[in-house]
Every structure is written in C-alpha cells, then in structure tokens.
Coordinates of C-alpha atoms and ligand atoms in Angstrom, one line a residue:
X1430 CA 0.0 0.0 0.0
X1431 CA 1.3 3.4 -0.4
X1432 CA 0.0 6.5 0.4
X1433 CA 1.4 10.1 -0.3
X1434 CA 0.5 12.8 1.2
X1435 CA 1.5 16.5 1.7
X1436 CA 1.1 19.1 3.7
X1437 CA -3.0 20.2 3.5
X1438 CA -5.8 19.8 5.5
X1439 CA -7.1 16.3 6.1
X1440 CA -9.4 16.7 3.5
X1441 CA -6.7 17.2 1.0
X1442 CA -5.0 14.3 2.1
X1443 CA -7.8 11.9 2.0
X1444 CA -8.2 13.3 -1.9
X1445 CA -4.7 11.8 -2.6
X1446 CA -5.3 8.4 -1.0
X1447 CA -4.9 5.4 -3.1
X1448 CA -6.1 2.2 -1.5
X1449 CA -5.1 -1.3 -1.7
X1450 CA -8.1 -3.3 -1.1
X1451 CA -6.4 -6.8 -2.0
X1452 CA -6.2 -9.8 0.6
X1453 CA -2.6 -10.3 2.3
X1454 CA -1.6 -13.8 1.9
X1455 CA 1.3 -15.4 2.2
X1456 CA 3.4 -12.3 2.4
X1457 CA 1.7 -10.4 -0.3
X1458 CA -1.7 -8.8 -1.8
X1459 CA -3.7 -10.9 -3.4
X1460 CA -7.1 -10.9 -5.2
X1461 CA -9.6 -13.2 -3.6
X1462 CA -9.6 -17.0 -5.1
X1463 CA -13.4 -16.1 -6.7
X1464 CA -12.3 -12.6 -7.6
X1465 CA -15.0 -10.8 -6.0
X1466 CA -15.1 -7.7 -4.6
X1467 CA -17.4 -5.5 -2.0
X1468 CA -17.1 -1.8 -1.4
X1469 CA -16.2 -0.2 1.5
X1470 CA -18.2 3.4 2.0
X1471 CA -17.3 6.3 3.9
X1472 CA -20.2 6.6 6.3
X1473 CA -19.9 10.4 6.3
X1474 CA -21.1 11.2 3.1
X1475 CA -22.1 7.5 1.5
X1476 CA -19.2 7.9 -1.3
X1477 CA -17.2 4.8 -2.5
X1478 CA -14.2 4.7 -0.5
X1479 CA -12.4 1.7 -2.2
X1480 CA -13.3 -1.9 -3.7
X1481 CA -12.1 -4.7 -0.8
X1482 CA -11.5 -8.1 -2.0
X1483 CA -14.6 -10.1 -0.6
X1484 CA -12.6 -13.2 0.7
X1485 CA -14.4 -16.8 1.1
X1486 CA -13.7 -20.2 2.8
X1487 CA -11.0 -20.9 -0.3
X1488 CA -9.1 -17.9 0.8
X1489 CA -9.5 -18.7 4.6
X1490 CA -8.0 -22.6 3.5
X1491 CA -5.2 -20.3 1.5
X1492 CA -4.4 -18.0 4.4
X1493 CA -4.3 -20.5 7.0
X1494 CA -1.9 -22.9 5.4
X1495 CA 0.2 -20.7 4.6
X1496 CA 0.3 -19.8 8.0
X1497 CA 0.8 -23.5 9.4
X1498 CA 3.3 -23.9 6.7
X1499 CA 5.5 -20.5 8.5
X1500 CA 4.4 -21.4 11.9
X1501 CA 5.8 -25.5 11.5
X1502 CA 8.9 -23.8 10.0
X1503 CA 9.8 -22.6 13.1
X1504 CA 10.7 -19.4 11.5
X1505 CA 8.8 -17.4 13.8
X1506 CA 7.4 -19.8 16.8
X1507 CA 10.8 -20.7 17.4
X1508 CA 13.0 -17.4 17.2
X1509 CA 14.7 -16.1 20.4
X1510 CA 12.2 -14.5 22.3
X1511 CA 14.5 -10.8 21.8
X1512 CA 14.4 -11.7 18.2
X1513 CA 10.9 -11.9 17.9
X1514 CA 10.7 -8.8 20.6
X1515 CA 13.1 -6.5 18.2
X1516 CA 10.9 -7.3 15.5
X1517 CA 7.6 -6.6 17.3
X1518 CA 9.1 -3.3 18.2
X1519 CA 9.9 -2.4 15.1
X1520 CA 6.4 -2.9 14.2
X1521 CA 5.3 -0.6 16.6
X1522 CA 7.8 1.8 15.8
X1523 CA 6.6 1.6 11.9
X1524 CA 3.1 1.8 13.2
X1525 CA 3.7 5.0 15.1
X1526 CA 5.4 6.8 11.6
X1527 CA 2.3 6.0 9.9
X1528 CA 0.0 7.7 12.6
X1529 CA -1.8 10.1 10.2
X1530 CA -2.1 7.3 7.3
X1531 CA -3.9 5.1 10.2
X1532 CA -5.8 7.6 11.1
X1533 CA -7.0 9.1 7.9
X1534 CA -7.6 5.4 6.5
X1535 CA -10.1 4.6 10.0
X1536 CA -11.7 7.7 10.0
X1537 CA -12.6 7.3 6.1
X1538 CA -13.5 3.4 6.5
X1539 CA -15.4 3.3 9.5
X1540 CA -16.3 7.5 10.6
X1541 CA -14.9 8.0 13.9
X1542 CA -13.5 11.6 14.1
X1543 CA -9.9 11.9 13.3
X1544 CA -8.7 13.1 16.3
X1545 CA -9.9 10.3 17.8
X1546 CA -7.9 8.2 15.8
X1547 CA -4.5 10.2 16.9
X1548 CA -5.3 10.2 20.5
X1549 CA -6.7 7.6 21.1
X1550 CA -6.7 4.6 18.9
X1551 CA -3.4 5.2 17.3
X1552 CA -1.3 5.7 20.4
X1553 CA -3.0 3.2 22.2
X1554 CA -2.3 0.7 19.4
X1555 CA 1.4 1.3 19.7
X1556 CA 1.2 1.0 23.1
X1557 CA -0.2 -2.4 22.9
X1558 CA 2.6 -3.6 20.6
X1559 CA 5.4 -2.3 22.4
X1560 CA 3.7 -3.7 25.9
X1561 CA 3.4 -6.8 24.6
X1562 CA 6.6 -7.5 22.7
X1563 CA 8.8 -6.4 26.4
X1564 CA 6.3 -9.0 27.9
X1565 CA 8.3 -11.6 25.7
X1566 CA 10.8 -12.7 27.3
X1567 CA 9.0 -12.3 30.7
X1568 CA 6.6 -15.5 30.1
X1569 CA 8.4 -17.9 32.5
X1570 CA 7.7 -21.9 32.7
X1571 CA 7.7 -23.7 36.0
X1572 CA 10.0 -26.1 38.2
X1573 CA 7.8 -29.2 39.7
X1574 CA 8.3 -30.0 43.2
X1575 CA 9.5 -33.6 42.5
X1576 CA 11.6 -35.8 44.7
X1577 CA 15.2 -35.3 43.6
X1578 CA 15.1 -38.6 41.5
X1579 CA 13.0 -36.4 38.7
X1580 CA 13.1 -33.4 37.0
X1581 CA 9.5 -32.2 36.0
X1582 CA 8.8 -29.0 34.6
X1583 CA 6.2 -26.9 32.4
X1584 CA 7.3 -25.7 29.3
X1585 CA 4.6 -22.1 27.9
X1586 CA 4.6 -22.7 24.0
X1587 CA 2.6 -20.9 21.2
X1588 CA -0.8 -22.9 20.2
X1589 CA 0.2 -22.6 16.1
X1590 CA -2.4 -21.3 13.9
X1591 CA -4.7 -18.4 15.6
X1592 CA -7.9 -16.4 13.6
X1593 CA -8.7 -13.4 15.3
X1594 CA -11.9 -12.1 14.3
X1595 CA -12.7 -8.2 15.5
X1596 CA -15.3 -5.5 14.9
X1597 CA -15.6 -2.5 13.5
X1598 CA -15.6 0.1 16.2
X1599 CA -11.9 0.7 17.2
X1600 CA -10.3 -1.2 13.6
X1601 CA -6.9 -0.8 14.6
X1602 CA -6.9 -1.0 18.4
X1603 CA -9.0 -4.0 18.2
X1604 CA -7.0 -5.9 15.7
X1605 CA -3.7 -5.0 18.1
X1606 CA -5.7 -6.2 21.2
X1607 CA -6.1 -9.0 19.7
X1608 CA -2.6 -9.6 17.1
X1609 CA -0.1 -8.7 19.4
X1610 CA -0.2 -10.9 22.5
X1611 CA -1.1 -14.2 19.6
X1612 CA 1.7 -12.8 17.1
X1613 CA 4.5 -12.2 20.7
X1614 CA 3.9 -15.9 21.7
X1615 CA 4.8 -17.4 18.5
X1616 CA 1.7 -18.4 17.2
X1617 CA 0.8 -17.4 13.3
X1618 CA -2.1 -15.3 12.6
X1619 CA -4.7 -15.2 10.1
X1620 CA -6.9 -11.8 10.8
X1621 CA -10.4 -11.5 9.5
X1622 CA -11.4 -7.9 10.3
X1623 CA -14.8 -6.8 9.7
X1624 CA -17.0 -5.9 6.7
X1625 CA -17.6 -2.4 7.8
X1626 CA -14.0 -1.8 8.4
X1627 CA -11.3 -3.6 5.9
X1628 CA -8.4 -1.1 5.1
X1629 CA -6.4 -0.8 7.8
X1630 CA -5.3 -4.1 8.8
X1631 CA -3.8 -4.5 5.1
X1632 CA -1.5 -1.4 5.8
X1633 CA -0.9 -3.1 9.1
X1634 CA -0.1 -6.3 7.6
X1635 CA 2.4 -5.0 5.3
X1636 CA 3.6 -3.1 7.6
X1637 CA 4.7 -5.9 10.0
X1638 CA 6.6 -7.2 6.6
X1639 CA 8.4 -4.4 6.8
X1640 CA 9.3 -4.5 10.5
X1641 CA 11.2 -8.4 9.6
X1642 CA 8.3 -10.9 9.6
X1643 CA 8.3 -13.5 7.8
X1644 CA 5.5 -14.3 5.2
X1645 CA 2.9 -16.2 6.7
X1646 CA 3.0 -14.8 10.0
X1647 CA 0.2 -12.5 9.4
X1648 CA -2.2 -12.8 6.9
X1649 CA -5.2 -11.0 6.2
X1650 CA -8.5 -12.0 4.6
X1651 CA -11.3 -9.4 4.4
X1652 CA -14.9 -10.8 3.9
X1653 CA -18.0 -11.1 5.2
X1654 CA -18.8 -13.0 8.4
X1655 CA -21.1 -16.0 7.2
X1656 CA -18.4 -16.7 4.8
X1657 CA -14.7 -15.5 5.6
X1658 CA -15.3 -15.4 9.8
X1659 CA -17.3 -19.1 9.8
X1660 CA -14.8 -20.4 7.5
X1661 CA -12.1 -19.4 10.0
X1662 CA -13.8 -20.5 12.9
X1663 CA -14.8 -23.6 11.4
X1664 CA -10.9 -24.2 10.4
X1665 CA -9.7 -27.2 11.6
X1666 CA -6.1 -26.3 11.3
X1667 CA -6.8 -22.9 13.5
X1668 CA -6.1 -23.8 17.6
X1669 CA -8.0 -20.9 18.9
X1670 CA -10.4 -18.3 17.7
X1671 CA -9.9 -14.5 19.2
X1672 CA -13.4 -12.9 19.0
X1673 CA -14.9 -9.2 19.9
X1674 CA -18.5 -8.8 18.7
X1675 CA -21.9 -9.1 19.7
X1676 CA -23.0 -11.8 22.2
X1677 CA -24.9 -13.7 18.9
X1678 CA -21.7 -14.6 17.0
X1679 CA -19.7 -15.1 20.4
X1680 CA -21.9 -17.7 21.1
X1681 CA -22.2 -19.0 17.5
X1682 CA -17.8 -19.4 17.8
X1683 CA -18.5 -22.0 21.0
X1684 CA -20.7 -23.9 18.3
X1685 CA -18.5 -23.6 15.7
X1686 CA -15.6 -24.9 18.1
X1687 CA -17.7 -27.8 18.7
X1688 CA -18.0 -28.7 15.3
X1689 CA -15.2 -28.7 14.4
X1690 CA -11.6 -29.5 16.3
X1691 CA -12.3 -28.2 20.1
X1692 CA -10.5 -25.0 19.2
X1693 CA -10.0 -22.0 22.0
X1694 CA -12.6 -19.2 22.3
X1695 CA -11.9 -16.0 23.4
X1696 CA -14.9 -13.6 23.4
X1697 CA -15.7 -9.8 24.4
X1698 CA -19.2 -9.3 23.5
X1699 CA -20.0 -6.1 24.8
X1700 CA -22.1 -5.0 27.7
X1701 CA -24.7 -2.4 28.9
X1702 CA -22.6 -0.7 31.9
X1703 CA -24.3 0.8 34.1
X1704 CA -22.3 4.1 35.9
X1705 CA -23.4 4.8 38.9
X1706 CA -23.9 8.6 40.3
X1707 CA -24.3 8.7 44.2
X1708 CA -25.6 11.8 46.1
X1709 CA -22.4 11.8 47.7
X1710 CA -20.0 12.5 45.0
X1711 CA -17.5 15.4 45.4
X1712 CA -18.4 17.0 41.8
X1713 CA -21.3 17.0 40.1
X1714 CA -20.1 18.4 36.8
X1715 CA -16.5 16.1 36.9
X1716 CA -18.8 13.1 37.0
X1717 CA -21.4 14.3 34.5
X1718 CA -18.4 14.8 32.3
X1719 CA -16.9 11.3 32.6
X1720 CA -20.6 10.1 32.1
X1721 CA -20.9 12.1 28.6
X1722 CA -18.2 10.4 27.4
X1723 CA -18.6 7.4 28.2
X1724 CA -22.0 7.2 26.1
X1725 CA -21.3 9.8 23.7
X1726 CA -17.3 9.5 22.8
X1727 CA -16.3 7.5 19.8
X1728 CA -20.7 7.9 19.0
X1729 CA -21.3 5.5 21.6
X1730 CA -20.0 2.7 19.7
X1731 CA -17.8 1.3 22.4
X1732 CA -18.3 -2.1 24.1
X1733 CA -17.7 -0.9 27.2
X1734 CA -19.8 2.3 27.2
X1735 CA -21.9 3.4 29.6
X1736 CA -24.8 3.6 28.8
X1737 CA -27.3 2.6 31.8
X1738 CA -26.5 5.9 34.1
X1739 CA -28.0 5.2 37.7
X1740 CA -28.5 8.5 39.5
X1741 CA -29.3 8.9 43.1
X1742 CA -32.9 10.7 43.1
X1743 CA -32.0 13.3 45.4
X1744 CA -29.2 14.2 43.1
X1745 CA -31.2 13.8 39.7
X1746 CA -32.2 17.7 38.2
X1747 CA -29.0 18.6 38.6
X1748 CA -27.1 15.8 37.2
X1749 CA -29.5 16.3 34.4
X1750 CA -28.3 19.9 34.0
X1751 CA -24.8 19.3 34.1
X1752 CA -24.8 16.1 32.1
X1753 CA -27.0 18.0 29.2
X1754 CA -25.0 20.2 29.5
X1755 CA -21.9 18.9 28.6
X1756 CA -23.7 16.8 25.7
X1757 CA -24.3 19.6 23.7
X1758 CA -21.9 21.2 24.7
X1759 CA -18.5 19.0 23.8
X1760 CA -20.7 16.3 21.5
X1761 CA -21.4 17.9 18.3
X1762 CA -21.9 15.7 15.4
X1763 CA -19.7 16.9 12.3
X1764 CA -17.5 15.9 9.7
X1765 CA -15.3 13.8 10.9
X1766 CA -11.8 15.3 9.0
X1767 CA -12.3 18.1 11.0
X1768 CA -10.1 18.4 14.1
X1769 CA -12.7 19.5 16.2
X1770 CA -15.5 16.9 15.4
X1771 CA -16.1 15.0 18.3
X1772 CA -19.0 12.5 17.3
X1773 CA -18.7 10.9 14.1
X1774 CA -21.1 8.7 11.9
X1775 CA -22.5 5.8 12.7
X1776 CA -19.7 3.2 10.9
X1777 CA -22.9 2.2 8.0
X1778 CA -26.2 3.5 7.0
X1779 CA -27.1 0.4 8.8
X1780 CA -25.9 0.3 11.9
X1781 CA -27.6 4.3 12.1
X1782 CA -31.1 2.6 11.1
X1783 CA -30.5 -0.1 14.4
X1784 CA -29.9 2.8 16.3
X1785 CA -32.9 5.0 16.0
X1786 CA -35.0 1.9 15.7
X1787 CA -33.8 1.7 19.1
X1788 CA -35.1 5.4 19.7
X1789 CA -38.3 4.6 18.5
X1790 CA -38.7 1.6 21.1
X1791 CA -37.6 3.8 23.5
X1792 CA -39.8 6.9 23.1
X1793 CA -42.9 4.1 22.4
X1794 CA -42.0 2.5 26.0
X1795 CA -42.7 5.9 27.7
X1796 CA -38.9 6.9 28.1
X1797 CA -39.0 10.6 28.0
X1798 CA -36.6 12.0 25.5
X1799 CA -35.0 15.2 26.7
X1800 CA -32.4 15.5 23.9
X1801 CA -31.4 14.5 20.3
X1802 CA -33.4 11.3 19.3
X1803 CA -33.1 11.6 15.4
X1804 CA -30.5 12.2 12.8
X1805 CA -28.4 15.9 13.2
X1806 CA -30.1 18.6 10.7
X1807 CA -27.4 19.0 7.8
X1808 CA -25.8 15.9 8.0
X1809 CA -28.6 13.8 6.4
X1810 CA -26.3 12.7 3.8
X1811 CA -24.1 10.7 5.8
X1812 CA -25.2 7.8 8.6
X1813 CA -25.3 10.5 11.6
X1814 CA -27.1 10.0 15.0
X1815 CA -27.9 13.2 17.2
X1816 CA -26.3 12.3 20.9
X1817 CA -29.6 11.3 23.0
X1818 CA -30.8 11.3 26.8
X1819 CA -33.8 9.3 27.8
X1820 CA -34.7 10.0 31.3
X1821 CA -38.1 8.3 33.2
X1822 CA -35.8 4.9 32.0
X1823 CA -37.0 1.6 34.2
X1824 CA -33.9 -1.1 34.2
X1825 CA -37.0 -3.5 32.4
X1826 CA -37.2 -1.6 29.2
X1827 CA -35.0 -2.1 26.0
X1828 CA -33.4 0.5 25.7
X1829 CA -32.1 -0.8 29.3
X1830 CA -31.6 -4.0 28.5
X1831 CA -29.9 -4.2 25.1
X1832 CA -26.7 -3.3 23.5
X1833 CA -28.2 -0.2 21.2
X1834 CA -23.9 0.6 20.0
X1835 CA -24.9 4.2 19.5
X1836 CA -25.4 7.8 21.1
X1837 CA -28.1 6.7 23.6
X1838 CA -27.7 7.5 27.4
X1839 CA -30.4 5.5 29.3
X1840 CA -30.9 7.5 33.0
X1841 CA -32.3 5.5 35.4
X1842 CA -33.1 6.6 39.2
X1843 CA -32.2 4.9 42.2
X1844 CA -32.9 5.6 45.9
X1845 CA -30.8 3.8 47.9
X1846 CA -27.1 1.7 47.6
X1847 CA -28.8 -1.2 47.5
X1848 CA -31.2 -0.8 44.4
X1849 CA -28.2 0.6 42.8
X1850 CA -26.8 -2.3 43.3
X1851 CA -29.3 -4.6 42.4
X1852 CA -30.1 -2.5 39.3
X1853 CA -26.4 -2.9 38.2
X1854 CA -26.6 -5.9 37.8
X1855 CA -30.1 -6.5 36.6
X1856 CA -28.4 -7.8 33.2
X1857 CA -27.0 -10.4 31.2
X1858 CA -23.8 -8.8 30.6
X1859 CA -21.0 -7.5 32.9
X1860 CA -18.5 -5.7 31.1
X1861 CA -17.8 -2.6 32.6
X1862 CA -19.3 -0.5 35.5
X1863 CA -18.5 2.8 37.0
X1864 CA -19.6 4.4 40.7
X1865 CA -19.0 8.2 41.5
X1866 CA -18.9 8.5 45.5
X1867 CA -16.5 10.3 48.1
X1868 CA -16.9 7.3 50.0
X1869 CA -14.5 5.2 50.1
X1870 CA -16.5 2.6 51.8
X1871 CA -19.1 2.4 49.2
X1872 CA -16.5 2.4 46.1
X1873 CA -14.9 -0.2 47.5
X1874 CA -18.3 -2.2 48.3
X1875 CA -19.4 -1.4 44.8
X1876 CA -16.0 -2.8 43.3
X1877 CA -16.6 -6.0 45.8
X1878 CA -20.5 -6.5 44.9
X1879 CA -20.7 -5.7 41.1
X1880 CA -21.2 -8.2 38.4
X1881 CA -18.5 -6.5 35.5
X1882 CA -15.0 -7.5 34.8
X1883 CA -13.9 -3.8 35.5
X1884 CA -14.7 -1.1 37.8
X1885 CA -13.7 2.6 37.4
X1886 CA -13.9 4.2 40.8
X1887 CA -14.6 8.3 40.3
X1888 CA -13.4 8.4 36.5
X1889 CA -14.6 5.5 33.7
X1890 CA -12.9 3.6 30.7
X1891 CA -9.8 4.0 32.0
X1892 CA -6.8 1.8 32.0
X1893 CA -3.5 0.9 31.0
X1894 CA -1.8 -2.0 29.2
X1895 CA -1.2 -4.3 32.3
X1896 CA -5.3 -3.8 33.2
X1897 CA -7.2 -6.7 31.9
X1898 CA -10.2 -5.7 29.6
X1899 CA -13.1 -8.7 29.6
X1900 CA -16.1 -9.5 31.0
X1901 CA -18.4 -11.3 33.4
X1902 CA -21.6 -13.2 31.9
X1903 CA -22.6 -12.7 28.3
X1904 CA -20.2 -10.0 28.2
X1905 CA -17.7 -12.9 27.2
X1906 CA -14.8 -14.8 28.8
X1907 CA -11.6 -13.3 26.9
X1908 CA -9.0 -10.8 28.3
X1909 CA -7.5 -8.9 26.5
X1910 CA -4.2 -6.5 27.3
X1911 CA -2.3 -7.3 30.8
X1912 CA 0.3 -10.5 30.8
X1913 CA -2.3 -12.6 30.9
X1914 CA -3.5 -12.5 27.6
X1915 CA -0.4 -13.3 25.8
X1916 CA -0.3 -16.2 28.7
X1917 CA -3.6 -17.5 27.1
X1918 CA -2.4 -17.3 23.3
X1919 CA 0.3 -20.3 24.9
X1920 CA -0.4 -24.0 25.6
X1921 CA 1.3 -25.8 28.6
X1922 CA 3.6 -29.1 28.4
X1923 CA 4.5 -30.8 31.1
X1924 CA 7.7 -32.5 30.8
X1925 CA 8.2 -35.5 33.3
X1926 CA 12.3 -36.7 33.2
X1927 CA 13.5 -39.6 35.3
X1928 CA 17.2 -38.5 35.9
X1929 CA 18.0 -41.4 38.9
X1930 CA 19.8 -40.7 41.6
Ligands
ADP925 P1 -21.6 -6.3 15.1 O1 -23.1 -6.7 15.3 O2 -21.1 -5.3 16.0 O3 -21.3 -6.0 13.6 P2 -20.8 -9.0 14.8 O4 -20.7 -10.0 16.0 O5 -21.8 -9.3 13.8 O6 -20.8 -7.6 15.5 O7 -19.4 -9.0 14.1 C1 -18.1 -9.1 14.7 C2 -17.2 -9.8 13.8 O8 -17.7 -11.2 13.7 C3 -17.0 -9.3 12.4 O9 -15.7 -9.4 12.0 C4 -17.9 -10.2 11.6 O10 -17.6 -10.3 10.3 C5 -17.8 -11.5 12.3 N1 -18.9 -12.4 12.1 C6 -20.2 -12.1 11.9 N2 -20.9 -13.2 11.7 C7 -20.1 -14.3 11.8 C8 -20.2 -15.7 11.7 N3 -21.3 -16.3 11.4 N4 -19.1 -16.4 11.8 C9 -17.9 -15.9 12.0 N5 -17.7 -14.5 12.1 C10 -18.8 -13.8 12.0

C-alpha cells in the first residue's frame, strides 16, 4: 500500500489516497480465489471509498496454510524470544510513523473523528505492541516440586495457527488487542477484520513485513462473516479463535468450536454498563463529564460504554443539568476530517437505522426524550445520529436491556445503595461498571459487589496496558491487554524426566 500525502488539510489528504483493497496472503496482496469484490463506504457522506477483495472459505484454507506452513517452519514460533521482541518493536515503531495514514484510512472506512484516531486509537495501538513484545521474554515456565530422582517441569509454548476475528468500532486498536499478545507468543495469525472496516489491517499487515516478519505470519482475509469469519472459525487447522463482537456470533464461535476440532474461544461481546452517580459524590459536573463520554465519545459505539446511568434521586435535576450540558456542549456531530468533530457517523447506513429503531422503542415505552433522538439537521447525507438522553428509563425496558452501540444515554433513578446495586446488575452482561462516591467505603463495596470485569472508581474507561479488559456473563470470557492474555495465546507441556539418583 502506499500513500502520499503533503502538507493540506485532512481533507486534502484523503483526496490523494490510493487504496489497496487486495487480501494479504502469504506475504503479499492478493485478489480473492473467486475474484470478487465489495465496497467499502465512507459513512460520512455515503461515497465509495475503495473496492475490498470479498474473501471466502477458499481464501480462509489459502491464508491458514500458509500460516501452518510459516508457523511449523519454526521461523517465527521458534526465534529467540528478543528476536521476535526487536521485530515486534519495530512494528510498533513503523506503526507510530504511519499515525496520520492510520488515522485518515479509519476515519474514512469506519467514521470516527480523526482526532480520535491520533489520541486515542493510534497511540493506544502502539502501546499495545510495544507492551506486549517487552512481555516476551518475561513468560516464565515452571519447576515441579518432584523428589530429587525427577526433573518435572512446564514448558509455555505458542498454540500454532490463531484467527482473530474483530469489529468495526476501534479497527486498529481492536486488531492490536487481539494480534499482538497471539503474534508475541509465537503463534501465526490469520486476521479477519470486519465488513464495515477492511483497510487498515492491510496497511498493518504489510507493515509488520516491513518490520522483519516472515510471510505467513500474518495474513489477512477481508470478507464477510457467514463466509470469511465461519470459515475461519470452522478451520480445523486454527487452535483458537480471538473474537470481539456481539454476544450472537460469540456464542455462534462456542458452536463452531464444537464442530469442528475443540479450538480455544476468546470472546468480548460487549455490555450495557451501568455508571453509577451517588448523592455523595464530590463534583457534580466532573462526574457528568466522565458520564458524557462514556455514552457519547467515539458515537457510543464502544463495548464498554456506559450507557445505563443510575443516578441517586435526590441528586437527579442537577445531574441532568450538568450532564445535558456537557452533551451539547462537547458532543457535536460533524465531519469527521475536522479536528474538532467529536461524534462521528455511525460506521454504516445500517448500523444508524438499528440505532434509531432503538429510539423509537424507547420513546414508544414511555422513556421521555429530553435531547437528540433523530439524525443531526445538515448531516442527512451521511449515517449521523444526534447524541440522545432518555430519562423516566425503568432497568425492564430495552433500551435498558440491550446493547443499542450508539449515542443513547439511558438515566435510570435509584434511591438507595442497595437498588443501585441490584439495578447494576439486573443484566446479562458484565463488562464494565462505573460508581461516583466520596466514600470510600461504598466504592470499594461497589468494586466487591458488582457483576463486571472492570470497575472505574470516580473516573470510567480507563486503564493501562497491564489492566485486563473482559467481561463477566454474556459479556464474554476473553481478556485482553495485561500478561495474561499473551499467557492465554500459549499451551502448557509438562515434561516428566527420570534422571536417577
Ligand atoms: P456487530 O453486530 O457489532 O457487527 P458481529 O458480531 O456481527 O458484530 O461481528 C463481529 C465480527 O464477527 C465481524 O468481524 C464479523 O464479520 C464477524 N462475524 C459475523 N458473523 C459471523 C459468523 N457467522 N461467523 C464468523 N464470524 C462472524
């Protein structure tokens, strides 16, 4: 792929784009086995972005023998582990030169602002990479106990062939949740991303080339899910399936594991958080802020979002003004080139359609609507959603209960710690869950008694590299990030030696 650029405003760059929408196999681009093609669509404005190779189950045999082939050859499961960490680092090095081409290829793809993609999912991408190539040589086997007559011990090695299979809301940071710790381990990867979001894992793949790979290590094969993603997951030469997505096709991976060689499933399948605002809390207007973005930043389309808010009754007009506030405010839909846009598209005509569908259920179930609730006026051309509160919201109703993926706060009252509680976690999933209190007391009771797999204590969707992302229930049962997760892309091997005495 190349890209040239000069200096302009985004908008000048994107003109003088030029995509390769090809499948990476084996080391290079490659047109699909069947030939066909789909188009990818900027959601901003509903304009052809590029023609993506629509790849198929022949494409998924092609790309994951080719990755057996590289990963029996040793070439890259068996490198010294600061071999395979120079070359990792590298990666993240090349990854971090081509910030802006990451960004401007995302924001086009998918439509989440570009700033967004320099702040956030760029850097944090990096980040991931670098983390998880110094954990290399960190990942320590064990020493049995034995009585002096044996030598036992547990060898950590790679589990061969992996298909990760990601979504469409973070592209880049998804895919390197999910590459990195399989890829640092040893094991070869064949990537599937998804339909809504194809270009930038073909820059990244090459891009790892570049960095020292060898072919086979990474290979990527656009296409739809029924096809290209059940073909994976049905492999019977793939060892474990990586999957984020919606709780449907994480469940639909288990089957597919089942049926075909016992493979390893990871899931993240998303959530409907509920952040907690007690009377107590020391600042209104710092916790209406963190609230705002976790519904409205990156549109809302963020599995860990939160989008049930429990508010304390006593506390409830005036979190309403400040948190209303802030939404219209800092959460202006826009275009998303522009440096100050902060809520993008929805990532297809689509997924905008699911979301005020889910609207509609809301304002028929007698959730009062006290702002947005349709599409932005001016930006009817592109797949825009105006950032929306519902107050007068009872845990029972939809748009309490299911994952809407959109700009759609859900305010629910509460009276007491207790029904907070038991409001919390009134759901299938447990993701993520928030609590604003100056007692200590109660955000550490909260952290004990909530059903999620993280807790932000007076701030939300924060976290580093060594804090493991997953979830409880129907959320899923991967983790992703932390030491861990590169411990679970590795198999263990006991070794029992008789040495005498
Ligand atoms: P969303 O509803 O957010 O688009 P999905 O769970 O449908 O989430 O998709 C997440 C990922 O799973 C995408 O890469 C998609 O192509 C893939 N996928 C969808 N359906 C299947 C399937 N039947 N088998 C394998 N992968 C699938």
């Amino acid at each position: 792929m190349t890209i040239t650029r000069s200096a302009g405003s985004w908008h000048d760059q994107a003109a003088k784009l030029s995509f390769e929408g090809r499948l990476f196999i084996d080391g290079d681009f490659r047109a699909a086995a069947s030939g066909k093609m789909f188009e990818s669509i900027n959601p901003a404005n509903g304009s052809v972005l590029a023609e993506v190779s629509r790849g198929d189950a022949a494409d998924i045999d092609r790309a994951v023998a080719s990755s057996l082939k590289t990963f029996k050859s040793g070439a890259w499961s068996r490198l010294a582990p600061r071999a395979r960490m120079a070359i990792m680092l590298r990666f993240a090095d090349l990854i971090e030169q081509h910030a802006s081409d990451f960004a401007l290829i995302d924001t086009l793809d998918m439509g989440k602002p570009i700033t967004e993609m320099l702040t956030v999912d760029v850097p944090l991408a990096v980040n991931c990479f670098r983390f998880t190539a110094e954990c290399i040589d960190k990942m320590q086997g064990t020493v049995g106990a034995t009585s002096p007559d044996v030598l036992s011990y547990v060898l950590r090695q790679p589990l061969g062939v992996v298909g990760c299979i990601v979504p469409w809301n973070y592209p880049l940071l998804m895919t390197a949740w999910k590459i990195a710790p399989a890829l640092a381990a040893g094991n070869c990867v064949v990537l599937k991303p998804a339909e809504q979001s194809r270009l930038s894992a073909l820059l990244l793949a090459s891009l790892f080339m570049q960095a020292g790979a060898p072919a086979g290590v990474l290979n990527v094969v656009n296409g739809f899910g029924a096809e290209a993603g059940r073909a994976l997951a049905l492999h019977r030469d793939v060892e474990k399936i990586a999957f984020t997505g919606s709780v449907e096709i994480g469940k639909l991976m288990m089957v597919y594991s089942g049926q075909s060689n016992l493979k390893k499933v990871s899931t993240e399948c998303g959530g409907k958080s509920p952040h907690v605002i007690m009377a107590d809390a020391d600042n209104l207007e710092t916790a209406a802020w963190w609230a705002a973005m976790g519904i409205f930043g990156n549109q809302g389309e963020v599995c860990c979002a939160g989008s049930r808010i429990l508010v304390q009754t006593s506390i409830l007009p005036d979190f309403l003004d400040a948190f209303s506030a802030v939404a219209k405010k800092d959460y202006i839909p826009g275009d998303p080139l522009e440096t100050t846009t902060t809520v993008g598209p929805m990532v297809t005509v689509e997924q905008q359609q699911r979301v005020l569908n889910y609207i509609g259920i809301g304002k028929q179930g007698g959730a009062d609507c006290i702002l947005g609730g349709g599409v932005p006026e001016g930006l009817e051309a592109g797949a825009y959603v105006s950032p929306t509160i519902f107050t007068g919201v009872s845990n029972s109703m939809t748009i309490a209960r299911e994952e809407i993926f959109g700009p759609v706060a859900s305010i629910i009252p509460f009276d007491s710690y207790e029904d907070a509680v038991s409001i919390a976690n009134d759901s299938n999933f447990g993701l993520a869950a928030g609590i604003w209190t100056s007692n200590l007391g109660t955000a550490h009771r909260f952290a004990r008694d909530v059903e999620a797999g993280m807790v932000y204590i007076n701030s939300y969707m924060n976290g580093d590299m060594q804090f493991p992302f997953g979830g409880w229930k129907e959320s899923g049962n991967g983790r992703d990030k932390c030491m861990d997760a590169l411990v679970s892309y590795t198999q263990t091997k006991s070794v029992w030696a008789t040495i005498g005495n």
